[in-house]
Amino acid sequence: MLSTLVSGTLALALARGSIAAPGYQPAPLSPKILIINAFESETDVFVSDSQLGLLAQNITVPGISPQYPNVSCTSSGEVCQVTTGEGGFQAATTLAALIYSATFDLSNTYFMIAGIAGINPDFGTTGSVAFNRYAILLDSQYEFDYRQIPDNFSTGFVPFGTLAPGEYPSFIYGSDVFELNDNLRTRVVSVAKTAELVDDASAQEYRSRYDSAPANQSPSIIQCDGGTSNVWYSGSLMADTFANYTSVITNGTAKLCTTANEDIGTLQALMRGAIAGLIDFRRVIVMRSASNFDRPPPGMSATYGLLSADSGGFTPSIQNLLVTGTKIIDDILQNWDKVYKFGITPDNYVGDILNSIPGPIKPDIGAPAFYVNPVSTD
Ligand SMILES: *[C@@H]1O[C@H](CO)[C@@H](O)[C@H](O)[C@H]1NC(C)=O
Ligand SMILES: *[C@@H]1O[C@H](CO)[C@@H](O)[C@H](O)[C@H]1NC(C)=O
Ligand SMILES: *[C@@H]1O[C@H](CO)[C@@H](O)[C@H](O)[C@H]1NC(C)=O
Ligand SMILES: *[C@@H]1O[C@H](CO)[C@@H](O)[C@H](O)[C@H]1NC(C)=O
Ligand SMILES: *[C@@H]1O[C@H](CO)[C@@H](O)[C@H](O)[C@H]1NC(C)=O
């Protein structure tokens, strides 16, 4: 058999079609874990780590970001990494291209979003690494400029199909909330807690300007929920607007803690892949390390917080993605047969706000009018 005669580099060259081999169909790569980064700094910290060895295989995949055309994999192919490009649209298209690429079989793969984020100082501090259960799309709403809102509106954002902030939407688009496997999260959080987090003097100085814990304490591993928006907002009023909306759209369950631009795009593509039977949505980890706060320290302006301040959080947040991520990767590889191969069964609803994949557990998000699969009422 040809496939037993060729190995290593030659097999890869064949897989990429650079050597003609009539009738030869290489087996797709089936990584145990796929690291998902959005941009260069997040990528570099993983691919330049020689112990991980992600540059052993470069696999060019049509349809992923032309800025980051290669998926990087270890020589065994057990660990791979993709860079989506920034923002939800790039994340969704990159993941979709990968899921439907014949080069990969992702049906048993664990997906680990590893990216930086803003953080609400009530939940954590810079350098902290958060693991999200709920992901919420924050800016899929009506919006009015604050100078043209009624006196009794607390914000210019109004949920779809309603007359005022704070009301439950009467229609949605469907990408609004995703909920992840909490038992998987519990496992990876316990593993993540064995990592020694990096900190930095300028991050310590900046966070000391916040009044209270946890903002002014050392970084740690935390569990909380993450928002996605195209708008890169800052300041307590914008943060409160979206925290209030998070509560409305998740029926009071989720609390907005970290903020980034990509997760909903990534999760939407993964959800579609799960509906198509190509990936397992119970195998998704969202890891977000805090590079900055979502609001300035007390007494400073919102614009100062985003436009002028240097929170010092960027470097430790990037480093902590690696130190935490490698613990999780090691756990998945070392305990594959015992724990991960057949999956970690969730005890919570796992899926989207549409109940797109009906399971044994009823959704705790969404409403009967939204569900594409009905939920029994008993
Ligand atoms: C993969 O690409 C990187 C550059 O991005 C390069 O340093 C590395 O040597 C390549 N690996 C292989 C196996 O060609
Ligand atoms: C993609 O991989 C190929 C093959 O190793 C390499 O020649 C090329 O430089 C890589 N591209 C980038 C942007 O890393
Ligand atoms: C705001 O005031 C208008 C009347 O001016 C009233 O109809 C509406 O219900 C009020 N909305 C809220 C959110 O209080
Ligand atoms: C958030 O909700 C609280 C409680 O309803 C309200 O007092 C506050 O004004 C809201 N904040 C914003 C920015 O809408
Ligand atoms: C969430 O709240 C809305 C509005 O009150 C309600 O229609 C819906 O059934 C609730 N969903 C869940 C899962 O409780």
Short mmCIF file of C-alpha atoms and ligand atoms in Angstrom, two decimals:
data_model
loop_
_atom_site.label_atom_id
_atom_site.label_comp_id
_atom_site.label_asym_id
_atom_site.label_seq_id
_atom_site.Cartn_x
_atom_site.Cartn_y
_atom_site.Cartn_z
CA MET A 1 0.00 0.00 0.00
CA LEU A 2 1.29 3.36 -0.95
CA SER A 3 0.34 4.93 2.37
CA THR A 4 2.53 2.48 4.26
CA LEU A 5 5.44 3.08 1.92
CA VAL A 6 5.50 6.83 2.23
CA SER A 7 5.95 8.61 5.48
CA GLY A 8 6.72 11.95 7.05
CA THR A 9 7.61 14.71 4.67
CA LEU A 10 6.80 12.73 1.55
CA ALA A 11 3.32 11.84 2.79
CA LEU A 12 2.73 15.50 3.54
CA ALA A 13 3.96 16.57 0.15
CA LEU A 14 1.51 14.08 -1.35
CA ALA A 15 -1.26 15.37 0.91
CA ARG A 16 -0.63 18.87 -0.35
CA GLY A 17 -0.70 17.66 -3.91
CA SER A 18 2.81 18.76 -4.74
CA ILE A 19 3.75 15.30 -6.03
CA ALA A 20 1.37 13.56 -8.38
CA ALA A 21 0.22 10.21 -7.04
CA PRO A 22 -2.78 8.94 -8.95
CA GLY A 23 -5.54 7.60 -6.74
CA TYR A 24 -3.73 8.41 -3.50
CA GLN A 25 -6.09 9.78 -0.84
CA PRO A 26 -4.23 10.70 2.35
CA ALA A 27 -6.03 10.05 5.62
CA PRO A 28 -7.26 13.33 7.04
CA LEU A 29 -5.42 14.72 10.05
CA SER A 30 -7.40 14.19 13.23
CA PRO A 31 -5.93 16.42 15.96
CA LYS A 32 -6.86 15.82 19.59
CA ILE A 33 -6.76 19.54 20.24
CA LEU A 34 -6.98 22.61 18.04
CA ILE A 35 -5.72 25.90 19.48
CA ILE A 36 -7.63 28.87 18.07
CA ASN A 37 -5.91 32.28 18.13
CA ALA A 38 -7.00 35.51 16.47
CA PHE A 39 -3.84 37.46 15.71
CA GLU A 40 -0.08 37.42 15.62
CA SER A 41 0.88 37.87 19.29
CA GLU A 42 -1.51 35.14 20.44
CA THR A 43 -0.20 32.88 17.67
CA ASP A 44 3.50 33.51 18.20
CA VAL A 45 3.50 32.56 21.85
CA PHE A 46 2.20 29.08 20.90
CA VAL A 47 4.01 28.39 17.62
CA SER A 48 7.38 29.65 18.87
CA ASP A 49 7.26 27.31 21.87
CA SER A 50 9.79 24.64 20.94
CA GLN A 51 8.38 22.07 23.37
CA LEU A 52 4.99 22.21 21.70
CA GLY A 53 6.64 21.92 18.29
CA LEU A 54 3.73 23.31 16.28
CA LEU A 55 5.85 24.25 13.26
CA ALA A 56 6.62 20.61 12.43
CA GLN A 57 3.79 20.64 9.89
CA ASN A 58 2.43 23.63 7.96
CA ILE A 59 -0.82 22.81 6.25
CA THR A 60 -2.15 25.40 3.83
CA VAL A 61 -5.96 25.35 3.96
CA PRO A 62 -7.99 27.16 1.27
CA GLY A 63 -10.52 29.60 2.74
CA ILE A 64 -8.78 30.38 6.01
CA SER A 65 -7.32 33.86 6.56
CA PRO A 66 -4.89 34.84 3.78
CA GLN A 67 -2.91 36.62 6.51
CA TYR A 68 -2.50 33.26 8.27
CA PRO A 69 -2.79 30.67 5.50
CA ASN A 70 -1.28 27.73 7.39
CA VAL A 71 -2.61 25.50 10.11
CA SER A 72 0.37 24.52 12.27
CA CYS A 73 0.61 21.03 13.71
CA THR A 74 2.99 18.96 15.79
CA SER A 75 4.80 16.13 14.03
CA SER A 76 2.32 13.60 15.45
CA GLY A 77 -0.60 15.76 14.28
CA GLU A 78 -2.16 15.49 17.75
CA VAL A 79 -1.98 19.23 18.41
CA CYS A 80 -2.79 21.85 15.78
CA GLN A 81 -3.19 25.62 15.77
CA VAL A 82 -5.11 28.02 13.55
CA THR A 83 -5.16 31.82 13.47
CA THR A 84 -8.55 33.21 12.47
CA GLY A 85 -7.83 36.88 11.87
CA GLU A 86 -9.53 39.42 14.15
CA GLY A 87 -13.26 39.94 14.57
CA GLY A 88 -16.23 37.61 14.48
CA PHE A 89 -16.62 37.50 10.71
CA GLN A 90 -13.05 36.34 10.15
CA ALA A 91 -13.31 33.86 13.01
CA ALA A 92 -16.49 32.34 11.55
CA THR A 93 -15.21 32.05 7.99
CA THR A 94 -11.85 30.62 9.07
CA LEU A 95 -13.42 27.97 11.26
CA ALA A 96 -15.99 27.09 8.60
CA ALA A 97 -13.26 26.64 5.97
CA LEU A 98 -11.37 24.36 8.35
CA ILE A 99 -14.38 22.29 9.38
CA TYR A 100 -15.37 21.58 5.77
CA SER A 101 -11.79 21.00 4.60
CA ALA A 102 -11.15 17.38 3.63
CA THR A 103 -7.64 17.73 5.07
CA PHE A 104 -8.99 17.50 8.63
CA ASP A 105 -11.28 15.18 10.54
CA LEU A 106 -12.30 17.25 13.57
CA SER A 107 -15.02 14.94 14.87
CA ASN A 108 -13.11 14.04 18.06
CA THR A 109 -11.12 17.25 18.39
CA TYR A 110 -11.15 19.53 21.44
CA PHE A 111 -11.28 23.18 20.42
CA MET A 112 -9.51 25.68 22.67
CA ILE A 113 -10.06 29.35 21.95
CA ALA A 114 -6.93 30.97 23.42
CA GLY A 115 -7.15 34.74 23.25
CA ILE A 116 -6.83 37.95 25.19
CA ALA A 117 -9.74 40.04 26.44
CA GLY A 118 -10.93 43.02 28.39
CA ILE A 119 -12.15 42.31 31.91
CA ASN A 120 -14.68 43.75 34.35
CA PRO A 121 -12.67 44.66 37.50
CA ASP A 122 -15.44 43.20 39.67
CA PHE A 123 -14.56 39.72 38.35
CA GLY A 124 -10.82 39.69 37.78
CA THR A 125 -7.65 41.52 36.92
CA THR A 126 -5.11 41.81 34.14
CA GLY A 127 -3.15 38.61 33.57
CA SER A 128 -6.02 36.50 34.95
CA VAL A 129 -7.17 33.63 32.76
CA ALA A 130 -10.93 33.21 32.49
CA PHE A 131 -12.82 30.14 31.34
CA ASN A 132 -16.25 31.03 29.96
CA ARG A 133 -19.44 28.98 30.19
CA TYR A 134 -21.74 31.38 28.35
CA ALA A 135 -20.74 33.43 25.32
CA ILE A 136 -23.01 36.39 24.60
CA LEU A 137 -23.29 38.53 21.48
CA LEU A 138 -23.57 42.00 22.96
CA ASP A 139 -24.28 44.35 20.07
CA SER A 140 -27.02 42.51 18.20
CA GLN A 141 -29.61 45.09 19.30
CA TYR A 142 -31.22 48.36 18.24
CA GLU A 143 -29.04 51.38 19.00
CA PHE A 144 -29.76 55.10 19.31
CA ASP A 145 -27.22 57.81 19.96
CA TYR A 146 -27.45 58.79 23.64
CA ARG A 147 -28.27 62.40 22.63
CA GLN A 148 -31.49 61.23 21.01
CA ILE A 149 -32.94 58.92 23.64
CA PRO A 150 -35.93 59.56 25.93
CA ASP A 151 -35.13 60.81 29.44
CA ASN A 152 -36.21 57.54 30.97
CA PHE A 153 -33.85 55.31 28.92
CA SER A 154 -30.64 54.41 30.77
CA THR A 155 -28.82 53.57 27.51
CA GLY A 156 -29.20 53.89 23.74
CA PHE A 157 -29.26 50.09 23.28
CA VAL A 158 -32.68 48.46 23.05
CA PRO A 159 -33.24 44.71 22.56
CA PHE A 160 -34.79 43.71 19.20
CA GLY A 161 -38.55 44.03 18.94
CA THR A 162 -38.96 45.87 22.26
CA LEU A 163 -39.76 49.46 23.25
CA ALA A 164 -37.15 50.03 25.96
CA PRO A 165 -33.87 48.79 27.44
CA GLY A 166 -34.22 45.83 29.78
CA GLU A 167 -37.05 44.07 27.96
CA TYR A 168 -36.73 40.52 26.61
CA PRO A 169 -36.38 40.61 22.81
CA SER A 170 -39.34 39.51 20.70
CA PHE A 171 -37.03 38.42 17.90
CA ILE A 172 -33.37 37.48 17.66
CA TYR A 173 -30.91 36.49 14.95
CA GLY A 174 -29.82 33.22 16.56
CA SER A 175 -26.12 33.84 17.27
CA ASP A 176 -27.02 35.60 20.52
CA VAL A 177 -25.88 33.09 23.16
CA PHE A 178 -23.89 29.86 23.21
CA GLU A 179 -23.50 27.69 26.28
CA LEU A 180 -20.54 25.35 26.75
CA ASN A 181 -19.93 22.08 28.59
CA ASP A 182 -19.50 23.00 32.25
CA ASN A 183 -18.06 19.62 33.28
CA LEU A 184 -15.31 20.03 30.68
CA ARG A 185 -14.74 23.52 32.04
CA THR A 186 -14.45 22.19 35.61
CA ARG A 187 -11.82 19.70 34.46
CA VAL A 188 -9.70 22.21 32.55
CA VAL A 189 -9.98 24.82 35.30
CA SER A 190 -8.58 22.35 37.86
CA VAL A 191 -5.71 21.62 35.47
CA ALA A 192 -5.20 25.33 34.70
CA LYS A 193 -4.85 26.06 38.40
CA THR A 194 -1.60 24.09 38.44
CA ALA A 195 -0.04 26.69 36.09
CA GLU A 196 2.25 29.32 37.53
CA LEU A 197 0.86 32.57 36.12
CA VAL A 198 3.22 35.27 34.92
CA ASP A 199 2.87 38.82 36.23
CA ASP A 200 4.59 42.08 35.47
CA ALA A 201 5.58 45.21 37.43
CA SER A 202 3.74 47.70 35.21
CA ALA A 203 0.55 45.61 35.39
CA GLN A 204 0.91 45.54 39.18
CA GLU A 205 1.34 49.32 39.32
CA TYR A 206 -1.72 50.01 37.14
CA ARG A 207 -4.03 47.57 38.88
CA SER A 208 -3.11 49.01 42.30
CA ARG A 209 -5.11 52.07 41.22
CA TYR A 210 -8.36 50.11 41.50
CA ASP A 211 -10.09 50.28 44.89
CA SER A 212 -10.85 46.68 45.57
CA ALA A 213 -10.30 43.00 44.96
CA PRO A 214 -10.05 41.20 42.66
CA ALA A 215 -8.96 44.09 40.38
CA ASN A 216 -6.02 45.12 42.59
CA GLN A 217 -4.86 41.56 43.40
CA SER A 218 -2.53 39.14 41.60
CA PRO A 219 -3.83 37.33 38.50
CA SER A 220 -5.61 34.02 38.92
CA ILE A 221 -7.66 31.40 37.10
CA ILE A 222 -11.33 32.36 37.09
CA GLN A 223 -14.65 31.08 35.74
CA CYS A 224 -17.07 33.60 34.28
CA ASP A 225 -18.91 34.53 31.09
CA GLY A 226 -17.69 36.28 27.97
CA GLY A 227 -19.19 38.87 25.66
CA THR A 228 -18.44 39.38 21.97
CA SER A 229 -18.96 42.59 20.05
CA ASN A 230 -17.57 44.35 17.02
CA VAL A 231 -17.55 47.55 19.04
CA TRP A 232 -14.43 47.86 21.20
CA TYR A 233 -16.05 49.72 24.03
CA SER A 234 -14.75 51.06 27.31
CA GLY A 235 -16.19 52.72 30.40
CA SER A 236 -18.64 51.73 33.12
CA LEU A 237 -21.76 52.89 31.27
CA MET A 238 -21.11 50.82 28.15
CA ALA A 239 -20.07 47.91 30.38
CA ASP A 240 -23.30 48.26 32.41
CA THR A 241 -25.38 48.48 29.23
CA PHE A 242 -23.99 45.16 28.06
CA ALA A 243 -24.02 43.56 31.52
CA ASN A 244 -27.73 44.41 31.76
CA TYR A 245 -28.36 43.01 28.29
CA THR A 246 -26.40 39.84 29.19
CA SER A 247 -28.73 39.31 32.10
CA VAL A 248 -31.82 39.83 29.92
CA ILE A 249 -30.73 37.58 27.05
CA THR A 250 -29.62 34.72 29.36
CA ASN A 251 -32.64 34.88 31.67
CA GLY A 252 -30.49 36.18 34.50
CA THR A 253 -28.01 33.30 34.29
CA ALA A 254 -24.84 34.77 32.80
CA LYS A 255 -22.74 37.62 34.14
CA LEU A 256 -20.63 39.64 31.74
CA CYS A 257 -16.97 39.41 32.73
CA THR A 258 -14.60 39.20 29.74
CA THR A 259 -15.03 40.94 26.38
CA ALA A 260 -13.53 40.16 22.99
CA ASN A 261 -14.32 40.35 19.28
CA GLU A 262 -14.28 36.75 18.00
CA ASP A 263 -15.91 34.12 20.18
CA ILE A 264 -19.45 34.26 18.81
CA GLY A 265 -18.10 33.92 15.25
CA THR A 266 -15.99 30.91 16.19
CA LEU A 267 -18.80 29.29 18.15
CA GLN A 268 -21.35 29.91 15.39
CA ALA A 269 -19.15 28.07 12.88
CA LEU A 270 -18.58 25.24 15.37
CA MET A 271 -22.32 24.99 16.05
CA ARG A 272 -23.02 24.66 12.31
CA GLY A 273 -20.27 22.02 12.12
CA ALA A 274 -21.94 20.16 14.99
CA ILE A 275 -25.33 20.30 13.24
CA ALA A 276 -23.60 18.84 10.17
CA GLY A 277 -22.17 16.05 12.35
CA LEU A 278 -18.57 17.10 11.77
CA ILE A 279 -17.57 18.33 15.23
CA ASP A 280 -18.67 17.76 18.83
CA PHE A 281 -19.90 20.99 20.42
CA ARG A 282 -19.41 19.45 23.90
CA ARG A 283 -15.64 19.67 23.27
CA VAL A 284 -15.24 23.44 23.20
CA ILE A 285 -13.14 25.47 25.65
CA VAL A 286 -13.12 29.27 25.70
CA MET A 287 -10.02 30.57 27.49
CA ARG A 288 -9.64 34.35 27.67
CA SER A 289 -6.79 36.07 29.51
CA ALA A 290 -7.26 39.70 30.51
CA SER A 291 -4.98 42.19 28.75
CA ASN A 292 -6.87 45.28 29.94
CA PHE A 293 -9.80 46.44 32.07
CA ASP A 294 -13.19 47.29 30.53
CA ARG A 295 -13.21 50.59 32.44
CA PRO A 296 -10.61 53.01 33.82
CA PRO A 297 -9.42 53.17 37.45
CA PRO A 298 -11.57 55.35 39.75
CA GLY A 299 -11.43 59.05 38.98
CA MET A 300 -10.23 58.64 35.38
CA SER A 301 -12.22 59.12 32.19
CA ALA A 302 -13.51 56.32 29.98
CA THR A 303 -11.47 57.66 27.07
CA TYR A 304 -8.33 57.68 29.24
CA GLY A 305 -8.91 54.00 30.03
CA LEU A 306 -8.96 52.94 26.38
CA LEU A 307 -7.03 55.58 24.45
CA SER A 308 -4.24 56.71 26.78
CA ALA A 309 -3.63 54.30 29.63
CA ASP A 310 -1.20 51.40 29.41
CA SER A 311 -2.50 48.81 31.83
CA GLY A 312 0.64 46.71 31.41
CA GLY A 313 -1.58 43.68 31.02
CA PHE A 314 -0.78 42.74 27.44
CA THR A 315 2.49 40.88 28.01
CA PRO A 316 1.38 38.78 30.99
CA SER A 317 -1.95 38.00 29.32
CA ILE A 318 -0.19 36.62 26.23
CA GLN A 319 2.29 34.63 28.35
CA ASN A 320 -0.48 33.23 30.53
CA LEU A 321 -2.31 31.85 27.49
CA LEU A 322 0.73 29.64 26.91
CA VAL A 323 1.47 28.63 30.50
CA THR A 324 -2.18 27.75 31.09
CA GLY A 325 -2.83 26.35 27.61
CA THR A 326 0.10 23.92 27.73
CA LYS A 327 -1.20 22.45 31.01
CA ILE A 328 -4.52 21.77 29.32
CA ILE A 329 -2.88 20.34 26.19
CA ASP A 330 -0.74 18.03 28.36
CA ASP A 331 -3.81 16.87 30.27
CA ILE A 332 -5.70 16.09 27.07
CA LEU A 333 -2.78 14.15 25.58
CA GLN A 334 -1.87 12.30 28.77
CA ASN A 335 -5.41 11.38 29.73
CA TRP A 336 -6.82 10.88 26.23
CA ASP A 337 -7.79 7.23 26.62
CA LYS A 338 -8.96 7.56 30.24
CA VAL A 339 -10.87 10.87 30.13
CA TYR A 340 -11.08 12.70 26.84
CA LYS A 341 -11.43 10.18 24.02
CA PHE A 342 -15.09 9.41 24.61
CA GLY A 343 -15.87 12.91 25.83
CA ILE A 344 -16.87 14.49 29.14
CA THR A 345 -20.64 14.23 29.60
CA PRO A 346 -22.23 17.59 30.43
CA ASP A 347 -24.82 18.09 33.18
CA ASN A 348 -25.90 21.42 31.72
CA TYR A 349 -27.56 22.46 28.47
CA VAL A 350 -24.87 22.74 25.77
CA GLY A 351 -25.74 24.60 22.58
CA ASP A 352 -27.19 27.76 21.16
CA ILE A 353 -30.19 29.96 21.91
CA LEU A 354 -32.19 28.23 19.15
CA ASN A 355 -31.96 24.72 20.63
CA SER A 356 -30.43 23.72 17.30
CA ILE A 357 -29.21 20.40 18.69
CA PRO A 358 -31.85 18.94 20.99
CA GLY A 359 -30.33 17.03 23.89
CA PRO A 360 -31.43 15.40 27.11
CA ILE A 361 -31.19 18.68 29.04
CA LYS A 362 -33.64 21.52 28.38
CA PRO A 363 -32.17 24.87 27.41
CA ASP A 364 -31.86 27.47 30.18
CA ILE A 365 -31.61 30.17 27.51
CA GLY A 366 -33.96 31.20 24.74
CA ALA A 367 -37.71 31.02 24.51
CA PRO A 368 -40.19 28.58 22.92
CA ALA A 369 -40.85 31.06 20.12
CA PHE A 370 -37.17 30.92 19.12
CA TYR A 371 -36.52 27.17 19.28
CA VAL A 372 -36.04 25.32 16.01
CA ASN A 373 -36.50 22.07 17.97
CA PRO A 374 -39.42 22.18 20.37
CA VAL A 375 -38.83 21.58 24.06
CA SER A 376 -41.32 19.44 25.95
CA THR A 377 -43.21 21.42 28.55
CA ASP A 378 -43.33 18.78 31.34
C1 LIG B 1 6.47 26.21 8.77
O1 LIG B 1 6.47 27.61 8.53
C2 LIG B 1 7.32 28.34 9.38
C3 LIG B 1 7.18 29.78 9.01
O2 LIG B 1 5.90 30.22 9.31
C4 LIG B 1 8.75 27.86 9.24
O3 LIG B 1 9.55 28.52 10.19
C5 LIG B 1 8.82 26.37 9.47
O4 LIG B 1 10.13 25.90 9.21
C6 LIG B 1 7.85 25.66 8.54
N1 LIG B 1 7.86 24.25 8.81
C7 LIG B 1 8.09 23.35 7.86
C8 LIG B 1 8.03 21.92 8.28
O5 LIG B 1 8.29 23.66 6.69
C1 LIG B 2 3.12 28.13 5.01
O1 LIG B 2 3.77 26.90 4.93
C2 LIG B 2 4.66 26.78 3.85
C3 LIG B 2 5.18 25.33 3.83
O2 LIG B 2 5.94 25.09 4.99
C4 LIG B 2 5.77 27.80 4.00
O3 LIG B 2 6.60 27.75 2.86
C5 LIG B 2 5.18 29.18 4.10
O4 LIG B 2 6.19 30.12 4.38
C6 LIG B 2 4.16 29.23 5.22
N1 LIG B 2 3.51 30.53 5.22
C7 LIG B 2 3.47 31.31 6.28
C8 LIG B 2 2.78 32.62 6.11
O5 LIG B 2 3.95 30.98 7.35
C1 LIG B 3 -40.69 56.17 29.39
O1 LIG B 3 -41.69 57.17 29.40
C2 LIG B 3 -42.75 56.93 28.45
C3 LIG B 3 -43.69 58.09 28.53
O2 LIG B 3 -43.00 59.27 28.27
C4 LIG B 3 -43.46 55.64 28.80
O3 LIG B 3 -44.43 55.35 27.79
C5 LIG B 3 -42.47 54.50 28.84
O4 LIG B 3 -43.09 53.32 29.30
C6 LIG B 3 -41.30 54.83 29.75
N1 LIG B 3 -40.29 53.80 29.60
C7 LIG B 3 -39.59 53.34 30.63
C8 LIG B 3 -38.50 52.33 30.28
O5 LIG B 3 -39.78 53.69 31.76
C1 LIG B 4 -28.61 48.67 34.24
O1 LIG B 4 -29.73 48.20 34.94
C2 LIG B 4 -29.91 48.86 36.21
C3 LIG B 4 -31.05 48.14 36.93
O2 LIG B 4 -32.19 48.10 36.11
C4 LIG B 4 -30.20 50.32 35.96
O3 LIG B 4 -30.35 51.00 37.19
C5 LIG B 4 -29.03 50.93 35.21
O4 LIG B 4 -29.31 52.28 34.88
C6 LIG B 4 -28.77 50.14 33.92
N1 LIG B 4 -27.55 50.68 33.31
C7 LIG B 4 -27.49 51.04 32.01
C8 LIG B 4 -26.22 51.68 31.56
O5 LIG B 4 -28.40 50.86 31.23
C1 LIG B 5 -36.50 33.58 29.37
O1 LIG B 5 -37.31 34.71 29.55
C2 LIG B 5 -38.30 34.89 28.54
C3 LIG B 5 -39.00 36.21 28.80
O2 LIG B 5 -39.50 36.25 30.07
C4 LIG B 5 -39.23 33.70 28.54
O3 LIG B 5 -40.19 33.84 27.50
C5 LIG B 5 -38.43 32.43 28.32
O4 LIG B 5 -39.26 31.29 28.38
C6 LIG B 5 -37.34 32.31 29.35
N1 LIG B 5 -36.50 31.17 29.02
C7 LIG B 5 -36.12 30.25 29.90
C8 LIG B 5 -35.28 29.13 29.38
O5 LIG B 5 -36.46 30.28 31.07
#
